[in-house]
PDB file of C-alpha atoms (C1' of nucleotides) in Angstrom:
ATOM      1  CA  UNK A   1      98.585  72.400 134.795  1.00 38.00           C
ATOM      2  CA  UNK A   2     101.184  74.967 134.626  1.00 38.00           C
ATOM      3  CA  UNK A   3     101.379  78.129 133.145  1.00 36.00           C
ATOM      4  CA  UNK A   4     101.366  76.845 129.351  1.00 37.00           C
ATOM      5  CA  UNK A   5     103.846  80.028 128.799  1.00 35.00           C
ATOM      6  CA  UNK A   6     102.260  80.398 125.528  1.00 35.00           C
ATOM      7  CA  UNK A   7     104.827  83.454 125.576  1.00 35.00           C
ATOM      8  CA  UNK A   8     102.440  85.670 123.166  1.00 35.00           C
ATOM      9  CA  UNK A   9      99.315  85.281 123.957  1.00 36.00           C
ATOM     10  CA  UNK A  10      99.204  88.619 125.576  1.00 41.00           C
ATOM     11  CA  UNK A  11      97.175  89.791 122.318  1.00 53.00           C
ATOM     12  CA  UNK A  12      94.027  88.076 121.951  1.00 54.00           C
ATOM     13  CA  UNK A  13      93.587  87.816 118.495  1.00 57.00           C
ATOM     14  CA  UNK A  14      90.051  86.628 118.538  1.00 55.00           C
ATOM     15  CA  UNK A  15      89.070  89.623 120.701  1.00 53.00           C
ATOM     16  CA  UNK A  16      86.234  91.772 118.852  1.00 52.00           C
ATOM     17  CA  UNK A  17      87.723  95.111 119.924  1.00 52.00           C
ATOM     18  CA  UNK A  18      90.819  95.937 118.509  1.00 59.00           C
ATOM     19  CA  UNK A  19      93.613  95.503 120.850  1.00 70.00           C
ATOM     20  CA  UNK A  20      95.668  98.363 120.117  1.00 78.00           C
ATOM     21  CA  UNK A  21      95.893 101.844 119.047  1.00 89.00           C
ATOM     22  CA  UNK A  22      96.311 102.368 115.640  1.00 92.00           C
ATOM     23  CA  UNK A  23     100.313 102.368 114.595  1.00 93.00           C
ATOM     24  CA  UNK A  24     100.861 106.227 113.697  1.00 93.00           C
ATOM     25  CA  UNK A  25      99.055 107.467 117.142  1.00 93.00           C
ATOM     26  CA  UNK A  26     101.569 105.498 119.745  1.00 93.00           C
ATOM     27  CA  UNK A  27     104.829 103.082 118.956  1.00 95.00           C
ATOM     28  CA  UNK A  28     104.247  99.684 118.803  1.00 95.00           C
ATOM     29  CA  UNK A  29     105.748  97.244 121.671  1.00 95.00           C
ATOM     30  CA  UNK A  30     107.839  94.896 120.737  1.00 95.00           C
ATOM     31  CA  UNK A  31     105.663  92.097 122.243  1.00 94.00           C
ATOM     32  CA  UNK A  32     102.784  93.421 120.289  1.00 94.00           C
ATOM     33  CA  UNK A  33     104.502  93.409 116.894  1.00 96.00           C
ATOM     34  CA  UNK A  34     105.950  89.890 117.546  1.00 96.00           C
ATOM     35  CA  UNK A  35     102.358  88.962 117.641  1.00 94.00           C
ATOM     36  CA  UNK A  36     101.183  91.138 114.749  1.00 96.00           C
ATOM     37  CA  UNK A  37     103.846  90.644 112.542  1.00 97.00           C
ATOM     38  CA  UNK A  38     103.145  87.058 111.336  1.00 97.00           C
ATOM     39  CA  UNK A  39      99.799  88.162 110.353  1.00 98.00           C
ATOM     40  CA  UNK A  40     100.700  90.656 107.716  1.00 98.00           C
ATOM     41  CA  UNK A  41     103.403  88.124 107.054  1.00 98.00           C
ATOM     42  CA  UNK A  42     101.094  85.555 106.203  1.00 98.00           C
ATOM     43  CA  UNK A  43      99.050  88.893 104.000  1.00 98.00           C
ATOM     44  CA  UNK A  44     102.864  89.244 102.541  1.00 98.00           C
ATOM     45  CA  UNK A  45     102.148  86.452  99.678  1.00 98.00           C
ATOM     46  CA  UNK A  46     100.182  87.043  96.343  1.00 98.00           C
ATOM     47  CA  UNK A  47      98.584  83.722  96.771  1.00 98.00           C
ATOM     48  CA  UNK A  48      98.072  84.243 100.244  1.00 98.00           C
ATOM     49  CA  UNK A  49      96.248  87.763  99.656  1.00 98.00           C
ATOM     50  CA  UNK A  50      93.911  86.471  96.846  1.00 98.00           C
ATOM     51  CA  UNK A  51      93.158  83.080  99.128  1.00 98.00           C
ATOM     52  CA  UNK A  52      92.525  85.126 101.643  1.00 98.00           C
ATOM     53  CA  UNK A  53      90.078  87.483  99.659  1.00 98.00           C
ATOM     54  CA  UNK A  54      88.407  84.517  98.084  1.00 98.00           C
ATOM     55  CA  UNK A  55      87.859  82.625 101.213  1.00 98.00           C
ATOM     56  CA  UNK A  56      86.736  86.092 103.474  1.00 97.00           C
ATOM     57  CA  UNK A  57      84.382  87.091  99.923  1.00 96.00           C
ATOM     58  CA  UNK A  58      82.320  83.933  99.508  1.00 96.00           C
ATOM     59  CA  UNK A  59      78.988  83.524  99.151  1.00 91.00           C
ATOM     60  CA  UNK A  60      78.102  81.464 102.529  1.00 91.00           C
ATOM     61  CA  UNK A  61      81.525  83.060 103.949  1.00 94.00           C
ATOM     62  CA  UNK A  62      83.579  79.948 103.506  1.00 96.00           C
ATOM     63  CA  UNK A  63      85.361  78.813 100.683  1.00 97.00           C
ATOM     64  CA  UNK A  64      86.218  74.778  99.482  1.00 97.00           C
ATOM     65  CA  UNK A  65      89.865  74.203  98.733  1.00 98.00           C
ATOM     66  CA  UNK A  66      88.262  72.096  95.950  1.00 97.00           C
ATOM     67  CA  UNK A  67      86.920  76.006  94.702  1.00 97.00           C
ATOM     68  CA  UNK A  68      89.982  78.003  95.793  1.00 97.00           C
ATOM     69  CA  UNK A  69      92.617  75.291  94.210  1.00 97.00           C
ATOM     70  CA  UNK A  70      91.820  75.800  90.541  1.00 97.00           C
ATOM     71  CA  UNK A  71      91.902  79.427  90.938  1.00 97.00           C
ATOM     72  CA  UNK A  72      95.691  79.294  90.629  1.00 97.00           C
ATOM     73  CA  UNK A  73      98.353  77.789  88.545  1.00 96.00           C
ATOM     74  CA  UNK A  74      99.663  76.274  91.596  1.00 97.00           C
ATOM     75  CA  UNK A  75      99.970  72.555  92.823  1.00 97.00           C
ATOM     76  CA  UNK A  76      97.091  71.058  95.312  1.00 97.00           C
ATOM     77  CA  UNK A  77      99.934  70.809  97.982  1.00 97.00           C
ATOM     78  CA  UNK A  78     101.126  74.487  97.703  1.00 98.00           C
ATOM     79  CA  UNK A  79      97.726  75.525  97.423  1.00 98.00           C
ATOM     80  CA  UNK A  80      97.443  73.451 101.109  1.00 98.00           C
ATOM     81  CA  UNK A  81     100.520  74.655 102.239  1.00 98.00           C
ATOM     82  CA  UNK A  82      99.315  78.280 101.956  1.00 98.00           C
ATOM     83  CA  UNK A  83      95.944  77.910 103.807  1.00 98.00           C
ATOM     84  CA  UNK A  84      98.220  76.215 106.280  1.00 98.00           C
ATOM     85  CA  UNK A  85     100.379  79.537 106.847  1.00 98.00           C
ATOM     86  CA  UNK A  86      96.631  81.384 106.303  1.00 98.00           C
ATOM     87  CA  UNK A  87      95.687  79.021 109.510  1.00 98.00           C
ATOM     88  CA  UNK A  88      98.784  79.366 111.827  1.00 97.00           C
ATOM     89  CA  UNK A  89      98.238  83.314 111.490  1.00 97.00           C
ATOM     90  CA  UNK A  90      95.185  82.853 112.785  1.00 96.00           C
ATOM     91  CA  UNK A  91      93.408  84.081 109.726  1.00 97.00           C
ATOM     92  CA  UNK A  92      91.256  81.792 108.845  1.00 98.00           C
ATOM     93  CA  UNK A  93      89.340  78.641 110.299  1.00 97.00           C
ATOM     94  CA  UNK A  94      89.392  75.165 108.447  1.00 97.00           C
ATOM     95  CA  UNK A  95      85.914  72.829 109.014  1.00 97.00           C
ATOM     96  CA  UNK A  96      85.984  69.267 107.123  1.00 96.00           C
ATOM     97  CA  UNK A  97      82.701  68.422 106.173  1.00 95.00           C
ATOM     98  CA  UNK A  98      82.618  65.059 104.393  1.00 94.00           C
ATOM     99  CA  UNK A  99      85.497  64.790 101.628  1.00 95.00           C
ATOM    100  CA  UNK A 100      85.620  68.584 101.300  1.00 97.00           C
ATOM    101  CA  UNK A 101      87.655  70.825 103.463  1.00 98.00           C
ATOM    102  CA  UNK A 102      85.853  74.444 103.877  1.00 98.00           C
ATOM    103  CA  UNK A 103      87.658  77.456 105.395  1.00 98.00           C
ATOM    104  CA  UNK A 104      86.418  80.787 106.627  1.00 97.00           C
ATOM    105  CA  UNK A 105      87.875  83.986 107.593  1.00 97.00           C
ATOM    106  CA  UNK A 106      88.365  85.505 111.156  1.00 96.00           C
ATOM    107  CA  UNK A 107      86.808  89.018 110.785  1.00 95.00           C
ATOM    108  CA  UNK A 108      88.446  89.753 114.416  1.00 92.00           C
ATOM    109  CA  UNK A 109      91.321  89.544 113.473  1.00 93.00           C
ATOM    110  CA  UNK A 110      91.203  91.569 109.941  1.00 94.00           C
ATOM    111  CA  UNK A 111      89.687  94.333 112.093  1.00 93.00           C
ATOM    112  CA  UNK A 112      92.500  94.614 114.242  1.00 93.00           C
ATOM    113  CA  UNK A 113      94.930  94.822 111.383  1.00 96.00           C
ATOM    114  CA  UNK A 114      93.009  97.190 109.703  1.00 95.00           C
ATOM    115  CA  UNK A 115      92.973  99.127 113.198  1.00 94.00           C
ATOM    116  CA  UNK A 116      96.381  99.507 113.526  1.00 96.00           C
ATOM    117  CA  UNK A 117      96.857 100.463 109.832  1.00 96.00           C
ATOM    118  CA  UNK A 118      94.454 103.096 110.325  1.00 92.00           C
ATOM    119  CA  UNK A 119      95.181 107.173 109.874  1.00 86.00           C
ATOM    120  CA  UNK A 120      92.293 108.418 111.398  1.00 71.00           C
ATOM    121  CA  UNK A 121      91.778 112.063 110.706  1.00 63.00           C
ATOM    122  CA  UNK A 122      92.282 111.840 114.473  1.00 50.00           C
ATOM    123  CA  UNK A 123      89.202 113.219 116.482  1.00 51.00           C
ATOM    124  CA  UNK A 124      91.849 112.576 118.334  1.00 48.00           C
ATOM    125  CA  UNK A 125      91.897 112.438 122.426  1.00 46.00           C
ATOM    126  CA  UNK A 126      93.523 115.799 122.925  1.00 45.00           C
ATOM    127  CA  UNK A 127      93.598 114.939 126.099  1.00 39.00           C
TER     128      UNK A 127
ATOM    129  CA  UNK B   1     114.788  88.381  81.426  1.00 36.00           C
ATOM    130  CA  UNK B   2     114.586  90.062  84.285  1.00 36.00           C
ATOM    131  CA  UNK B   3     111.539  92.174  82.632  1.00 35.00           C
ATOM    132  CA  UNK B   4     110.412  92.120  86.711  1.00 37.00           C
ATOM    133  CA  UNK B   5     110.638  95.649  86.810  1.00 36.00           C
ATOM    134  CA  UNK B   6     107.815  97.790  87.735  1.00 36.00           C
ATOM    135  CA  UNK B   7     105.818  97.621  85.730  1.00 35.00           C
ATOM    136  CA  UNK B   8     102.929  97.142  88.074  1.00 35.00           C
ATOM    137  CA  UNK B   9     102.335 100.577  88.898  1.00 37.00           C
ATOM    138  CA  UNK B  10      99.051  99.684  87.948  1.00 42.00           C
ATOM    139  CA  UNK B  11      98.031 100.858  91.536  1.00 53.00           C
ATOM    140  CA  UNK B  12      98.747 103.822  92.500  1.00 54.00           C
ATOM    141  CA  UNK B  13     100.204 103.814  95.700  1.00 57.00           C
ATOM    142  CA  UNK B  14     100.051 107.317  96.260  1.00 55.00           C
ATOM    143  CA  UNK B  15      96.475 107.952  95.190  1.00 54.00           C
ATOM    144  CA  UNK B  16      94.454 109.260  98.161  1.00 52.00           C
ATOM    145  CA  UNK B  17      91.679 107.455  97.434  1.00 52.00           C
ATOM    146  CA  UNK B  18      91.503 103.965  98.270  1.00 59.00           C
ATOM    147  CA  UNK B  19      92.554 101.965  95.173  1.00 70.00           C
ATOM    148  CA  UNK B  20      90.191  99.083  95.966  1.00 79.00           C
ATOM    149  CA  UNK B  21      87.038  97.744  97.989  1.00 89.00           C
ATOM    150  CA  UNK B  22      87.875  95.479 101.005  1.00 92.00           C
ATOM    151  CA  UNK B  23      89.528  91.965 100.523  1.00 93.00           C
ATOM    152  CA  UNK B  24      86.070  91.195 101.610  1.00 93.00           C
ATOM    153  CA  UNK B  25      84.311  92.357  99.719  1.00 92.00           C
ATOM    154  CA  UNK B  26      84.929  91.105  96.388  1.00 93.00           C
ATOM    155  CA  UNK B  27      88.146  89.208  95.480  1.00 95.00           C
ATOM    156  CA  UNK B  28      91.033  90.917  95.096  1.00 95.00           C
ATOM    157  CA  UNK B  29      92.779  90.677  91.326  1.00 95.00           C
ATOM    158  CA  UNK B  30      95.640  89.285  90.728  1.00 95.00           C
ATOM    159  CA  UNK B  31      97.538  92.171  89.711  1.00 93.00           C
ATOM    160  CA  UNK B  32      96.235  94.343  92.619  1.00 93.00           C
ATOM    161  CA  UNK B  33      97.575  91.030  94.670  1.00 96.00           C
ATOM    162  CA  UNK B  34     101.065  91.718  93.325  1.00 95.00           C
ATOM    163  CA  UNK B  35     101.344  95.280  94.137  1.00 94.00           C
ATOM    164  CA  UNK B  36      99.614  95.136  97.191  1.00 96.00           C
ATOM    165  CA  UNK B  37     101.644  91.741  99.019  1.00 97.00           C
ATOM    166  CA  UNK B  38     105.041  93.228  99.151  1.00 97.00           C
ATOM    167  CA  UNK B  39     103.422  96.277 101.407  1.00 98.00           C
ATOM    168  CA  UNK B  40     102.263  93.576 104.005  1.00 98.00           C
ATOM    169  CA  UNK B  41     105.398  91.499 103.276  1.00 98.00           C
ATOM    170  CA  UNK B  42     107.432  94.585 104.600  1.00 98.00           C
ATOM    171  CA  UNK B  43     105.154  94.794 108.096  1.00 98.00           C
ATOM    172  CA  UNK B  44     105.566  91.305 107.853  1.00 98.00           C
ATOM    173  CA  UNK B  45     108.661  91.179 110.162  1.00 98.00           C
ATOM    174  CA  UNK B  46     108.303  92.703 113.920  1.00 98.00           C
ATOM    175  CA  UNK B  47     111.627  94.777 113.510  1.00 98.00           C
ATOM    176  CA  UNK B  48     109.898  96.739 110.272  1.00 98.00           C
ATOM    177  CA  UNK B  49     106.501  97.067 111.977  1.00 98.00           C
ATOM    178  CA  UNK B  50     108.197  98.746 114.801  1.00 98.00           C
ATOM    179  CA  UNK B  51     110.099 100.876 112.716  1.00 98.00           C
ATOM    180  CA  UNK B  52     106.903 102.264 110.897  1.00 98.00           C
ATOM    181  CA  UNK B  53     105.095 102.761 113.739  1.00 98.00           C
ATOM    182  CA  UNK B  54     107.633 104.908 115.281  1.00 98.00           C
ATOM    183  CA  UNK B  55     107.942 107.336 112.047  1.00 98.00           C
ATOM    184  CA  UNK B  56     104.319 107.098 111.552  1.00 97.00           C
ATOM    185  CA  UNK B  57     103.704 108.254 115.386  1.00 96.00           C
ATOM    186  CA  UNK B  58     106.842 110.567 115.745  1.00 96.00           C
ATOM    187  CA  UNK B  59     106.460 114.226 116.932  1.00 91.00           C
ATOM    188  CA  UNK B  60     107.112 116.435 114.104  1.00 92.00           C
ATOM    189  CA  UNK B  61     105.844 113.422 111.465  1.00 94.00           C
ATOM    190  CA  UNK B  62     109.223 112.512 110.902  1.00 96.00           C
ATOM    191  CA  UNK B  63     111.920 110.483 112.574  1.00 98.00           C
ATOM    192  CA  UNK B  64     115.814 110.317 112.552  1.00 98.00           C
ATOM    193  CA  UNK B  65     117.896 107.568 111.711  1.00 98.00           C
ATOM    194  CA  UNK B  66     120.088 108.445 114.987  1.00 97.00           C
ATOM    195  CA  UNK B  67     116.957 108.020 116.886  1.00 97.00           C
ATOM    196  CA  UNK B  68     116.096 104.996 115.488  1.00 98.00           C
ATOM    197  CA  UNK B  69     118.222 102.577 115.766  1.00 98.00           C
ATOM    198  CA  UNK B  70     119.436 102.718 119.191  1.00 97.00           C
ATOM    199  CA  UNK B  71     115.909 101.484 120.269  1.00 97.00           C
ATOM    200  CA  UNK B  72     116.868  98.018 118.961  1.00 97.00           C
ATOM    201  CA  UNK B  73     119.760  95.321 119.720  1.00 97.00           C
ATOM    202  CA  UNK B  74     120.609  95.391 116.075  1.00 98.00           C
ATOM    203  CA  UNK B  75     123.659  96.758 113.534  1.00 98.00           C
ATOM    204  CA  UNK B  76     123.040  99.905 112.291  1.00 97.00           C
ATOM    205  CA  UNK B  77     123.317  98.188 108.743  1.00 98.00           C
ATOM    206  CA  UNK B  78     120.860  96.054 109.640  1.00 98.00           C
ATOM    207  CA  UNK B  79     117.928  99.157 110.434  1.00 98.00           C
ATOM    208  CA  UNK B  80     119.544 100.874 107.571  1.00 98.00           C
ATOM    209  CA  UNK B  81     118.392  97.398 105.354  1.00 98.00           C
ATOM    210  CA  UNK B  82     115.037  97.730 106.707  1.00 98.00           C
ATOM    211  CA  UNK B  83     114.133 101.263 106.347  1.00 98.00           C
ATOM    212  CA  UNK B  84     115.747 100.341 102.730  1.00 98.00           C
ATOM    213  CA  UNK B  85     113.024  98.156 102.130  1.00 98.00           C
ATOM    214  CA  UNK B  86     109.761 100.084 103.786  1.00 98.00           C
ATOM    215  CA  UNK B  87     111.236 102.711 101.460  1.00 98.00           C
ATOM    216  CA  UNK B  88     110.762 100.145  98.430  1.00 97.00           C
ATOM    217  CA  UNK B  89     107.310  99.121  99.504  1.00 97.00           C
ATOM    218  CA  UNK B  90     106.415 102.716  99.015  1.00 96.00           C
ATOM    219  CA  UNK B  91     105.457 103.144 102.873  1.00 98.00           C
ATOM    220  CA  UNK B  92     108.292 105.849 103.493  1.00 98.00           C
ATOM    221  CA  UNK B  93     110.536 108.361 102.527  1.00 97.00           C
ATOM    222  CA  UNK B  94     113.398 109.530 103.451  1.00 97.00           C
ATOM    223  CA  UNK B  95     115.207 112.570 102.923  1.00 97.00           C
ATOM    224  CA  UNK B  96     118.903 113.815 104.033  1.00 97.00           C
ATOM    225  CA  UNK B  97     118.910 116.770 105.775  1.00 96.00           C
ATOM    226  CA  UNK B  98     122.803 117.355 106.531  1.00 95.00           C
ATOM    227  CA  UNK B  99     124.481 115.211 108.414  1.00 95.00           C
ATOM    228  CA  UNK B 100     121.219 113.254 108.881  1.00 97.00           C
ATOM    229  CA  UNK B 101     118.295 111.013 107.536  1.00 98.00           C
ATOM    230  CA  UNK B 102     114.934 111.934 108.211  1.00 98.00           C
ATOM    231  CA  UNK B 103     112.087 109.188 107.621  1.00 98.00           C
ATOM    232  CA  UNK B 104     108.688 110.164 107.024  1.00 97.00           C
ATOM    233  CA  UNK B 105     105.385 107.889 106.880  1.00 97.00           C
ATOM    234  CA  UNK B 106     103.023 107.677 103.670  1.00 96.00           C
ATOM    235  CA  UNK B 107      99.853 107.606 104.998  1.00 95.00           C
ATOM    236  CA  UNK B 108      97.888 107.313 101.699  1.00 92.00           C
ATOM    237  CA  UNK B 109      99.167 103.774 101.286  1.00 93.00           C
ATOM    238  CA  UNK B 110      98.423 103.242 105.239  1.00 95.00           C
ATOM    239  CA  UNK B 111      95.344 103.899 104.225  1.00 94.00           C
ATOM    240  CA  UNK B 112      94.723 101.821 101.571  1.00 93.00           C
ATOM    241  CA  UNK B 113      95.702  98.823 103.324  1.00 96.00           C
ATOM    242  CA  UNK B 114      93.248  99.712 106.289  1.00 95.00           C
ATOM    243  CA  UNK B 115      90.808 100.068 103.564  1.00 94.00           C
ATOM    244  CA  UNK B 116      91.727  96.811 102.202  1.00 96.00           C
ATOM    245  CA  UNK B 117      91.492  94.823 105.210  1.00 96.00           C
ATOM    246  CA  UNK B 118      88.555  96.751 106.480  1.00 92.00           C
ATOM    247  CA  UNK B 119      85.385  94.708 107.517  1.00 86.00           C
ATOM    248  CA  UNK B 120      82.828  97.781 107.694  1.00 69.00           C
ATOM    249  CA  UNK B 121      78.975  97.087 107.991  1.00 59.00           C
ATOM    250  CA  UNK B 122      79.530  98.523 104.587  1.00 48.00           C
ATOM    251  CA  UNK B 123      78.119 101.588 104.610  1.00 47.00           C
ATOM    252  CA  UNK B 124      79.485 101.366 100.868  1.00 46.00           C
ATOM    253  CA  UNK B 125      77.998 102.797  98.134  1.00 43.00           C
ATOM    254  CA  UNK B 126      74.246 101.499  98.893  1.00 43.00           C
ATOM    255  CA  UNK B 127      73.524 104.769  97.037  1.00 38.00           C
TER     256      UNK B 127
ATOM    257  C1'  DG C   1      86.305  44.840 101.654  1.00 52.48           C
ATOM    258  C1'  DC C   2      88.185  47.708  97.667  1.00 52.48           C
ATOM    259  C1'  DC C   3      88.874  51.724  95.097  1.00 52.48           C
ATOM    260  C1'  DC C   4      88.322  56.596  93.967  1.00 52.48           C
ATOM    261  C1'  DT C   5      88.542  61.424  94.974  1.00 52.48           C
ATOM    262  C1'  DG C   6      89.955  65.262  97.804  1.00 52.48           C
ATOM    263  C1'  DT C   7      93.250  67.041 101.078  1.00 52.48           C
ATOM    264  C1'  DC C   8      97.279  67.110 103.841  1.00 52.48           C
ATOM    265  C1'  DT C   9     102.123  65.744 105.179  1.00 52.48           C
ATOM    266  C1'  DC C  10     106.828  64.770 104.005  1.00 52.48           C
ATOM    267  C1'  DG C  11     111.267  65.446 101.912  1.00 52.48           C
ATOM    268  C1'  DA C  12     113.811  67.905  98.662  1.00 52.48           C
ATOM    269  C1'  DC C  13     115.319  71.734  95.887  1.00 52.48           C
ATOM    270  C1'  DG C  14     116.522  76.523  94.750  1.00 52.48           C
ATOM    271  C1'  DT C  15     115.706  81.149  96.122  1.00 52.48           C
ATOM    272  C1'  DC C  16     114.976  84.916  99.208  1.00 52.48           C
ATOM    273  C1'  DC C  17     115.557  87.079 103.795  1.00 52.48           C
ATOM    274  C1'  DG C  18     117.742  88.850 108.237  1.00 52.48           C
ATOM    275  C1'  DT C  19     121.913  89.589 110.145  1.00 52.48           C
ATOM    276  C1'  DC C  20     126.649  90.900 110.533  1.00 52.48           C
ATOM    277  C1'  DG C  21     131.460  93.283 109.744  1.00 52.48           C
ATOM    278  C1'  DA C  22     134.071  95.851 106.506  1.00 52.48           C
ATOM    279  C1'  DA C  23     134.188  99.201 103.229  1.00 52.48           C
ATOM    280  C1'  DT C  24     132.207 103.268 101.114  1.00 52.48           C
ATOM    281  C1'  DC C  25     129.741 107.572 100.651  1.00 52.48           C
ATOM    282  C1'  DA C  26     127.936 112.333 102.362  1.00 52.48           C
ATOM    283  C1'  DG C  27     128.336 116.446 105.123  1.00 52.48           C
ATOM    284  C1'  DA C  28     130.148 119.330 108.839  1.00 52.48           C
ATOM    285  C1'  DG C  29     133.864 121.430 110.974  1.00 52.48           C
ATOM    286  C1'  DA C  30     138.697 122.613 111.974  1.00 52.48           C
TER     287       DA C  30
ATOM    288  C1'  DT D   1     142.547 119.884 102.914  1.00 52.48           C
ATOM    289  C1'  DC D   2     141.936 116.372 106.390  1.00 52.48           C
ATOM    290  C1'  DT D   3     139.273 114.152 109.795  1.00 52.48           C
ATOM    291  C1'  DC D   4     135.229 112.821 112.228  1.00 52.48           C
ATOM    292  C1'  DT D   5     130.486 111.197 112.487  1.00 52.48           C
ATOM    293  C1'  DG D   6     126.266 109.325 110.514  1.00 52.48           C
ATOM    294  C1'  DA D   7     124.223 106.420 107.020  1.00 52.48           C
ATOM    295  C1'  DT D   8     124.320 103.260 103.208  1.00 52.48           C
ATOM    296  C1'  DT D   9     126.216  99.565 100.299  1.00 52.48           C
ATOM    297  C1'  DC D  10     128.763  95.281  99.740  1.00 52.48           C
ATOM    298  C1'  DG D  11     129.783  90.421 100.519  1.00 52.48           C
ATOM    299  C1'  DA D  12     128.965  86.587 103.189  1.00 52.48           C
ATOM    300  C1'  DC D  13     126.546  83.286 106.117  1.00 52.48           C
ATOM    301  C1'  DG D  14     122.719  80.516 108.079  1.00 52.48           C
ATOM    302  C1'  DG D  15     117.966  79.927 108.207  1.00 52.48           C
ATOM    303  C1'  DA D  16     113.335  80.491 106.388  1.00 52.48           C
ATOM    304  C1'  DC D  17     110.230  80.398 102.378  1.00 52.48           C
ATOM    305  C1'  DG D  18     107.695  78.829  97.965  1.00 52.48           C
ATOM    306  C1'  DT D  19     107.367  75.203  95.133  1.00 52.48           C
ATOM    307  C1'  DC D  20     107.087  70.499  93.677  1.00 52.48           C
ATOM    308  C1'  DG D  21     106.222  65.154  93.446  1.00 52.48           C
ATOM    309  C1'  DA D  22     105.371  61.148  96.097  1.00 52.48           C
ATOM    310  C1'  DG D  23     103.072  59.251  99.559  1.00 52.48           C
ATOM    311  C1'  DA D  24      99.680  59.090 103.504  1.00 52.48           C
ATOM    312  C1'  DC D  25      95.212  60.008 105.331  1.00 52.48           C
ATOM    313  C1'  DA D  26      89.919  60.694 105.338  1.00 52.48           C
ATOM    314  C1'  DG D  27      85.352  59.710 103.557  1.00 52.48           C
ATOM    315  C1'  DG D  28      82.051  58.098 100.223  1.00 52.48           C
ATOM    316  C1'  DG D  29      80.378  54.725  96.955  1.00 52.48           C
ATOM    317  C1'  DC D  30      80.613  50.256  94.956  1.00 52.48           C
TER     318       DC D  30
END
DNA sequence: GCCCTGTCTCGACGTCCGTCGAATCAGAGA
DNA sequence: TCTCTGATTCGACGGACGTCGAGACAGGGC
């Protein structure tokens, strides 16, 4: 097989550490924001930020689109079209279990956002 | 009509504090939804995510137009557009010193939205 | 098999966004 | 004052986004 240039998947999203230092301690690469980018993209959206919050603060950890639909004043096709982008930005995991669809949040990948958001009172490396 | 002003300084922005518990944690209101999404909408795009980082992590805390955009293949109207809108998201500010513009990061509202996003063992308030 | 319910895909529509060049504004200096 | 440089605003263009209704797909129950 060849080299499936995936292009950006220098980042592992789904590592558990967080793969870069937080933004206000070094610059960003370009490569690295092109990968970062769609994820507070996909954050970027009302909707998007409550789905996500409803889906990351359920009971079992997953939410039913059957639950998260109603929620909003929104048709069942936006509402889809959401947890789609939610998906693609690797935010969130979809499972079909019988007739309902349950989804459930990457904590990985919210860590590393909230890594490079960070301002740590920097114990910093003085090095 | 167009009654979309702000009046959703509900949220402070500037407050040191974090406004809210972790997306998380327990779901994230509508309103705080609205204020919150266009901050992540404005790292949302790979030129703007660069951008912050590089005032966030500059020397003095502050960064100069002139410096700026040379370090991308873009118009200077074009960085001047985004800067214009991390300044609207409330993640910036800028200031004219002479000839120049300085841009400086607000790391309360950094902060928040690490706080937000955080996924902490929750050493919240188990008081 | 048939139908019903839940979810996603498709196509369309209007709006917003990223980009540019041209024009404009703000200071510094001669 | 006039000019030069740095930065923003303006107007335009193409493409992406959020939303919808209609239709397709998946599973369960009859």
């Amino acid at each position: 097989m060849s080299k499936q240039h995936k292009s950006l998947a220098l980042i592992d999203l789904n590592a558990d550490a967080p793969c870069c230092p937080p933004l206000a301690q070094s610059q960003v690469p370009a490569e690295t924001a092109a990968v970062l980018a769609p994820a507070f993209k996909a954050l970027g959206d009302p909707v998007r930020l409550r789905l996500m919050s409803m889906i990351a603060s359920a009971e079992d950890g997953e939410a039913c689109v059957c639950d998260l639909t109603p929620a909003f004043n929104l048709s069942g096709p936006t509402i889809s079209h959401h947890l789609k982008t939610l998906r693609e930005a690797g935010l969130v995991d979809a499972e079909r279990r019988g007739t309902w669809v349950y989804y459930r949040a990457r904590p990985q990948i919210l860590r590393q956002l909230a890594a490079l958001l960070s301002i740590e009172p920097v114990a910093a490396a003085t090095a």
